[in-house]
mmCIF file of C-alpha atoms in Angstrom:
data_model
loop_
_atom_site.group_PDB
_atom_site.id
_atom_site.type_symbol
_atom_site.label_atom_id
_atom_site.label_comp_id
_atom_site.label_asym_id
_atom_site.label_seq_id
_atom_site.Cartn_x
_atom_site.Cartn_y
_atom_site.Cartn_z
ATOM 1 C CA MET A 1 -23.967 -54.857 7.559
ATOM 2 C CA LYS A 2 -25.206 -53.268 4.316
ATOM 3 C CA ILE A 3 -27.792 -51.238 6.228
ATOM 4 C CA VAL A 4 -25.143 -50.002 8.684
ATOM 5 C CA SER A 5 -22.768 -49.042 5.856
ATOM 6 C CA ALA A 6 -25.503 -47.181 4.025
ATOM 7 C CA TYR A 7 -26.452 -45.350 7.208
ATOM 8 C CA ARG A 8 -22.820 -44.295 7.773
ATOM 9 C CA LEU A 9 -22.551 -43.075 4.176
ATOM 10 C CA VAL A 10 -25.695 -40.963 4.472
ATOM 11 C CA THR A 11 -24.523 -39.567 7.827
ATOM 12 C CA THR A 12 -21.150 -38.585 6.334
ATOM 13 C CA ILE A 13 -22.769 -36.836 3.357
ATOM 14 C CA VAL A 14 -25.148 -34.868 5.593
ATOM 15 C CA ALA A 15 -22.294 -33.793 7.890
ATOM 16 C CA THR A 16 -20.176 -32.691 4.941
ATOM 17 C CA LEU A 17 -23.023 -30.645 3.490
ATOM 18 C CA ALA A 18 -23.624 -28.983 6.855
ATOM 19 C CA ILE A 19 -19.952 -28.010 7.194
ATOM 20 C CA THR A 20 -19.872 -26.639 3.634
ATOM 21 C CA ALA A 21 -23.020 -24.589 4.257
ATOM 22 C CA ALA A 22 -21.550 -23.169 7.452
ATOM 23 C CA LEU A 23 -18.356 -22.143 5.654
ATOM 24 C CA VAL A 24 -20.306 -20.355 2.930
ATOM 25 C CA VAL A 25 -22.361 -18.444 5.501
ATOM 26 C CA THR A 26 -19.457 -17.396 7.700
ATOM 27 C CA THR A 27 -16.673 -16.806 5.193
ATOM 28 C CA GLY A 28 -18.228 -16.785 1.738
ATOM 29 C CA THR A 29 -16.908 -18.936 -1.072
ATOM 30 C CA ALA A 30 -13.203 -19.402 -1.599
ATOM 31 C CA ALA A 31 -13.485 -17.616 -4.955
ATOM 32 C CA ALA A 32 -14.982 -14.553 -3.249
ATOM 33 C CA ALA A 33 -12.366 -14.418 -0.484
ATOM 34 C CA ALA A 34 -9.199 -14.922 -2.526
ATOM 35 C CA PRO A 35 -9.267 -11.628 -4.528
ATOM 36 C CA CYS A 36 -9.003 -9.632 -1.293
ATOM 37 C CA ASP A 37 -5.486 -10.808 -0.466
ATOM 38 C CA TYR A 38 -3.319 -8.621 -2.708
ATOM 39 C CA PRO A 39 -3.695 -5.296 -4.547
ATOM 40 C CA ALA A 40 -2.694 -7.036 -7.797
ATOM 41 C CA GLN A 41 -5.960 -8.974 -7.577
ATOM 42 C CA LYS A 42 -7.880 -5.686 -7.837
ATOM 43 C CA LEU A 43 -5.708 -3.710 -10.254
ATOM 44 C CA ASP A 44 -3.569 -4.881 -13.157
ATOM 45 C CA LEU A 45 -0.110 -4.130 -11.779
ATOM 46 C CA THR A 46 1.854 -5.973 -14.461
ATOM 47 C CA ASN A 47 3.647 -2.815 -15.548
ATOM 48 C CA TRP A 48 3.968 -0.957 -12.261
ATOM 49 C CA LYS A 49 6.212 -0.800 -9.217
ATOM 50 C CA VAL A 50 5.235 0.669 -5.851
ATOM 51 C CA THR A 51 7.198 3.026 -3.616
ATOM 52 C CA LEU A 52 6.253 2.898 0.077
ATOM 53 C CA PRO A 53 6.749 5.257 3.053
ATOM 54 C CA THR A 54 9.005 2.718 4.774
ATOM 55 C CA GLY A 55 12.695 1.840 4.575
ATOM 56 C CA SER A 56 15.726 3.967 5.408
ATOM 57 C CA PRO A 57 16.110 7.767 5.064
ATOM 58 C CA GLY A 58 16.372 8.717 1.405
ATOM 59 C CA SER A 59 15.815 5.109 0.340
ATOM 60 C CA PRO A 60 12.173 4.101 0.689
ATOM 61 C CA THR A 61 10.959 0.558 0.104
ATOM 62 C CA GLU A 62 10.299 -0.327 -3.537
ATOM 63 C CA VAL A 63 8.475 -3.457 -4.639
ATOM 64 C CA LYS A 64 8.659 -4.585 -8.264
ATOM 65 C CA GLN A 65 7.359 -7.484 -10.292
ATOM 66 C CA PRO A 66 7.197 -10.401 -9.875
ATOM 67 C CA VAL A 67 7.062 -9.857 -6.086
ATOM 68 C CA LEU A 68 4.405 -7.158 -6.494
ATOM 69 C CA ALA A 69 1.919 -9.721 -7.829
ATOM 70 C CA THR A 70 1.533 -11.244 -4.356
ATOM 71 C CA TYR A 71 2.482 -8.321 -2.137
ATOM 72 C CA ALA A 72 0.526 -6.291 0.430
ATOM 73 C CA VAL A 73 1.515 -4.399 3.550
ATOM 74 C CA ASN A 74 -0.880 -3.069 6.189
ATOM 75 C CA PRO A 75 -1.792 -0.197 6.202
ATOM 76 C CA TRP A 76 0.316 1.334 3.448
ATOM 77 C CA PHE A 77 -0.656 -0.784 0.447
ATOM 78 C CA GLN A 78 -3.482 -3.270 0.688
ATOM 79 C CA VAL A 79 -6.951 -4.171 -0.537
ATOM 80 C CA ASN A 80 -9.418 -1.859 1.202
ATOM 81 C CA HIS A 81 -11.995 -2.993 3.743
ATOM 82 C CA SER A 82 -14.797 -3.258 1.203
ATOM 83 C CA CYS A 83 -12.654 -5.518 -1.009
ATOM 84 C CA GLN A 84 -13.472 -3.218 -3.921
ATOM 85 C CA GLY A 85 -10.238 -1.259 -4.376
ATOM 86 C CA VAL A 86 -6.668 -0.706 -3.228
ATOM 87 C CA GLN A 87 -5.733 1.465 -0.242
ATOM 88 C CA PHE A 88 -2.645 3.692 -0.509
ATOM 89 C CA ARG A 89 -1.532 5.456 2.692
ATOM 90 C CA ALA A 90 1.405 7.817 3.263
ATOM 91 C CA PRO A 91 2.030 9.431 6.683
ATOM 92 C CA VAL A 92 3.662 12.800 7.315
ATOM 93 C CA ASN A 93 6.579 11.082 9.065
ATOM 94 C CA GLY A 94 7.130 8.483 6.352
ATOM 95 C CA VAL A 95 10.406 7.745 4.590
ATOM 96 C CA THR A 96 10.923 9.941 1.523
ATOM 97 C CA THR A 97 12.914 9.650 -1.674
ATOM 98 C CA SER A 98 16.149 11.621 -1.970
ATOM 99 C CA GLY A 99 14.434 14.129 -4.278
ATOM 100 C CA SER A 100 11.389 14.904 -2.119
ATOM 101 C CA SER A 101 10.530 15.941 1.427
ATOM 102 C CA TYR A 102 7.156 14.165 1.260
ATOM 103 C CA SER A 103 6.343 10.490 1.618
ATOM 104 C CA ARG A 104 4.304 8.409 -0.758
ATOM 105 C CA SER A 105 2.567 5.111 -1.260
ATOM 106 C CA GLU A 106 2.519 5.375 -5.006
ATOM 107 C CA LEU A 107 2.773 3.325 -8.167
ATOM 108 C CA ARG A 108 5.259 4.207 -10.895
ATOM 109 C CA GLU A 109 4.698 3.071 -14.482
ATOM 110 C CA MET A 110 7.003 0.350 -15.788
ATOM 111 C CA THR A 111 7.232 -1.616 -19.050
ATOM 112 C CA ASP A 112 8.217 -5.098 -20.298
ATOM 113 C CA ASN A 113 6.205 -6.854 -17.572
ATOM 114 C CA GLY A 114 7.591 -4.581 -14.893
ATOM 115 C CA THR A 115 11.276 -5.091 -15.716
ATOM 116 C CA ARG A 116 12.107 -1.599 -17.049
ATOM 117 C CA GLN A 117 11.028 1.936 -16.229
ATOM 118 C CA ALA A 118 8.601 3.464 -18.706
ATOM 119 C CA ALA A 119 9.849 6.590 -20.503
ATOM 120 C CA TRP A 120 7.701 7.666 -23.451
ATOM 121 C CA SER A 121 7.615 10.737 -25.662
ATOM 122 C CA ALA A 122 4.753 13.236 -25.506
ATOM 123 C CA ILE A 123 5.014 13.855 -29.252
ATOM 124 C CA VAL A 124 5.074 10.254 -30.491
ATOM 125 C CA GLY A 125 2.023 8.000 -30.196
ATOM 126 C CA THR A 126 -0.929 8.291 -27.804
ATOM 127 C CA HIS A 127 -0.555 7.552 -24.104
ATOM 128 C CA THR A 128 -3.597 7.238 -21.846
ATOM 129 C CA LEU A 129 -4.093 6.735 -18.135
ATOM 130 C CA THR A 130 -7.639 6.143 -16.904
ATOM 131 C CA PHE A 131 -8.251 5.859 -13.179
ATOM 132 C CA ARG A 132 -11.106 5.810 -10.689
ATOM 133 C CA LEU A 133 -10.274 6.837 -7.146
ATOM 134 C CA ALA A 134 -11.467 8.445 -3.925
ATOM 135 C CA PHE A 135 -9.475 10.532 -1.478
ATOM 136 C CA ASN A 136 -10.130 9.085 1.986
ATOM 137 C CA ARG A 137 -8.064 11.240 4.290
ATOM 138 C CA LEU A 138 -5.909 14.367 4.276
ATOM 139 C CA PRO A 139 -3.104 15.324 6.699
ATOM 140 C CA ASN A 140 -3.561 18.052 9.298
ATOM 141 C CA GLY A 141 -2.244 21.568 8.757
ATOM 142 C CA LYS A 142 -1.504 21.122 5.079
ATOM 143 C CA PRO A 143 -4.339 18.942 3.699
ATOM 144 C CA HIS A 144 -2.833 18.304 0.268
ATOM 145 C CA VAL A 145 -2.609 14.901 -1.464
ATOM 146 C CA VAL A 146 -1.882 13.932 -5.077
ATOM 147 C CA GLY A 147 -3.798 10.945 -6.443
ATOM 148 C CA ALA A 148 -2.477 10.678 -10.020
ATOM 149 C CA GLN A 149 0.150 12.425 -12.089
ATOM 150 C CA ILE A 150 2.308 12.594 -15.186
ATOM 151 C CA HIS A 151 6.002 12.898 -14.494
ATOM 152 C CA ASP A 152 8.889 13.497 -16.854
ATOM 153 C CA GLY A 153 12.602 12.985 -16.378
ATOM 154 C CA ASP A 154 12.884 15.991 -14.079
ATOM 155 C CA ASP A 155 9.623 16.763 -12.257
ATOM 156 C CA ASP A 156 5.858 16.365 -12.197
ATOM 157 C CA VAL A 157 4.173 17.799 -15.287
ATOM 158 C CA THR A 158 0.539 17.738 -14.151
ATOM 159 C CA THR A 159 -1.399 16.136 -11.280
ATOM 160 C CA PHE A 160 -4.843 15.586 -9.811
ATOM 161 C CA ARG A 161 -4.333 17.206 -6.410
ATOM 162 C CA LEU A 162 -6.833 17.619 -3.570
ATOM 163 C CA GLN A 163 -6.271 20.714 -1.423
ATOM 164 C CA GLY A 164 -8.788 20.706 1.419
ATOM 165 C CA SER A 165 -12.138 20.427 -0.346
ATOM 166 C CA ASN A 166 -10.893 21.735 -3.697
ATOM 167 C CA LEU A 167 -9.753 19.351 -6.404
ATOM 168 C CA TYR A 168 -7.224 20.921 -8.775
ATOM 169 C CA LEU A 169 -5.434 20.026 -11.938
ATOM 170 C CA THR A 170 -1.882 21.306 -11.567
ATOM 171 C CA LYS A 171 0.585 22.427 -14.226
ATOM 172 C CA GLY A 172 4.247 22.367 -13.274
ATOM 173 C CA ASN A 173 4.678 24.559 -10.202
ATOM 174 C CA ASP A 174 1.188 26.038 -10.538
ATOM 175 C CA SER A 175 -0.739 24.014 -7.946
ATOM 176 C CA ASP A 176 -3.978 25.944 -8.602
ATOM 177 C CA TYR A 177 -3.862 25.821 -12.399
ATOM 178 C CA LYS A 178 -7.413 24.524 -12.931
ATOM 179 C CA LEU A 179 -10.122 24.105 -10.297
ATOM 180 C CA ILE A 180 -11.866 20.874 -11.230
ATOM 181 C CA ALA A 181 -14.321 20.582 -8.349
ATOM 182 C CA SER A 182 -15.035 22.602 -5.223
ATOM 183 C CA GLY A 183 -16.680 21.168 -2.134
ATOM 184 C CA TYR A 184 -15.180 17.721 -2.680
ATOM 185 C CA GLN A 185 -16.182 15.336 0.096
ATOM 186 C CA LEU A 186 -13.833 12.594 1.220
ATOM 187 C CA HIS A 187 -14.659 9.091 -0.059
ATOM 188 C CA THR A 188 -16.332 10.476 -3.196
ATOM 189 C CA VAL A 189 -15.260 8.320 -6.135
ATOM 190 C CA PHE A 190 -14.494 10.024 -9.452
ATOM 191 C CA GLU A 191 -12.949 9.015 -12.747
ATOM 192 C CA GLY A 192 -10.001 10.901 -14.182
ATOM 193 C CA LYS A 193 -8.070 10.510 -17.398
ATOM 194 C CA PHE A 194 -4.898 11.813 -19.016
ATOM 195 C CA VAL A 195 -4.524 11.517 -22.793
ATOM 196 C CA VAL A 196 -1.127 12.548 -24.179
ATOM 197 C CA SER A 197 -0.469 12.923 -27.901
ATOM 198 C CA GLY A 198 0.988 15.412 -30.368
ATOM 199 C CA GLY A 199 2.672 17.451 -27.652
ATOM 200 C CA GLN A 200 -0.538 17.990 -25.694
ATOM 201 C CA ILE A 201 -1.989 16.591 -22.470
ATOM 202 C CA ARG A 202 -5.770 16.458 -22.283
ATOM 203 C CA ALA A 203 -7.122 15.980 -18.759
ATOM 204 C CA TYR A 204 -10.658 14.712 -18.085
ATOM 205 C CA TYR A 205 -12.805 14.591 -14.956
ATOM 206 C CA ASN A 206 -15.839 12.270 -15.010
ATOM 207 C CA GLY A 207 -15.725 12.273 -18.798
ATOM 208 C CA ALA A 208 -15.536 16.054 -19.262
ATOM 209 C CA LEU A 209 -12.436 17.729 -20.687
ATOM 210 C CA GLN A 210 -10.945 20.069 -18.079
ATOM 211 C CA ALA A 211 -7.799 21.417 -19.706
ATOM 212 C CA THR A 212 -5.319 20.962 -22.532
ATOM 213 C CA ILE A 213 -1.688 21.451 -21.518
ATOM 214 C CA GLY A 214 1.166 21.780 -23.965
ATOM 215 C CA HIS A 215 4.018 19.386 -23.243
ATOM 216 C CA THR A 216 6.660 18.057 -25.620
ATOM 217 C CA GLY A 217 9.138 16.563 -23.170
ATOM 218 C CA PRO A 218 10.604 13.046 -23.397
ATOM 219 C CA ARG A 219 10.982 10.324 -20.707
ATOM 220 C CA ASN A 220 7.418 10.621 -19.404
ATOM 221 C CA TYR A 221 5.574 8.152 -17.203
ATOM 222 C CA PHE A 222 2.376 7.870 -15.166
ATOM 223 C CA LYS A 223 2.096 7.632 -11.378
ATOM 224 C CA ALA A 224 -0.901 6.869 -9.154
ATOM 225 C CA GLY A 225 -1.633 6.346 -5.468
ATOM 226 C CA ALA A 226 -1.164 8.628 -2.453
ATOM 227 C CA TYR A 227 1.546 11.267 -2.518
ATOM 228 C CA THR A 228 1.088 13.207 0.741
ATOM 229 C CA LEU A 229 2.302 16.794 0.352
ATOM 230 C CA ALA A 230 2.841 17.393 4.070
ATOM 231 C CA ASN A 231 5.563 16.479 6.525
ATOM 232 C CA CYS A 232 6.540 16.945 10.161
ATOM 233 C CA GLY A 233 7.613 20.512 9.436
ATOM 234 C CA ASN A 234 4.135 21.688 8.455
ATOM 235 C CA SER A 235 1.742 19.126 9.907
ATOM 236 C CA SER A 236 1.105 17.857 13.432
ATOM 237 C CA PRO A 237 1.203 15.347 15.033
ATOM 238 C CA CYS A 238 4.417 14.007 13.573
ATOM 239 C CA SER A 239 3.246 10.410 13.607
ATOM 240 C CA SER A 240 1.812 7.637 11.478
ATOM 241 C CA SER A 241 -1.677 8.588 12.701
ATOM 242 C CA ASN A 242 -1.454 11.726 10.547
ATOM 243 C CA TYR A 243 -1.583 10.734 6.884
ATOM 244 C CA GLY A 244 -3.011 11.036 3.419
ATOM 245 C CA GLN A 245 -4.955 8.126 1.952
ATOM 246 C CA VAL A 246 -6.408 7.232 -1.423
ATOM 247 C CA SER A 247 -8.479 4.255 -2.553
ATOM 248 C CA MET A 248 -7.979 3.241 -6.190
ATOM 249 C CA TYR A 249 -10.768 1.360 -7.963
ATOM 250 C CA LYS A 250 -9.584 1.419 -11.572
ATOM 251 C CA LEU A 251 -6.174 1.839 -13.190
ATOM 252 C CA LEU A 252 -5.683 1.340 -16.903
ATOM 253 C CA ILE A 253 -2.843 2.413 -19.207
ATOM 254 C CA THR A 254 -2.846 2.191 -22.987
ATOM 255 C CA HIS A 255 -0.121 3.159 -25.460
ATOM 256 C CA SER A 256 -0.725 3.275 -29.189
#
């Protein structure tokens, strides 16, 4: 009986090891698979909310904390296929906010663990947004997409905006204020940074200062993701197959 019991024990151990090995080969370890479920596993979204190109006219879907910590929606806001970053997609026929004719899949800076909207002064303290992203796709007709921006209480102050193959830093209504890079190829990852202090915005591209913009306004906040600057009136087809898309690989805010 002891020999039979020992044989059964050995057989069970061998079978268990074989199953475990098969799972590792086919699916990877549980630790490797889990971080691909939600964008908040790739980016620290504690003090952000996301606005999506879905919902009802003039009232797009917004997801805040704590729901945002375990939220994803295909294909608008999800971990990308490589499990390295977060995919933001906004189609030309997406739902828009009441103040814009363009749709977005975009994060908006919050504070107090995502419970209140951020609104900081450009003349008090130092406020920094560092991001690493790649533009993946542009809409037809008007191939313009914003990947990151500073907004105040009224409008965007400055943005990183891809127009065709030209990457610009904008200033207010001047969409061509500073040409950062020409010949940009889709899927090329770059690092950008805004540093705001003393009434000035310093904008960096891959570590190099690109421009210094004077700005003293209050109620400022950062935004990042895909803001597609095209709609059914200037881009065809008018469908979800026509969109702007950004992959975000790093997103870090500091205030001091």
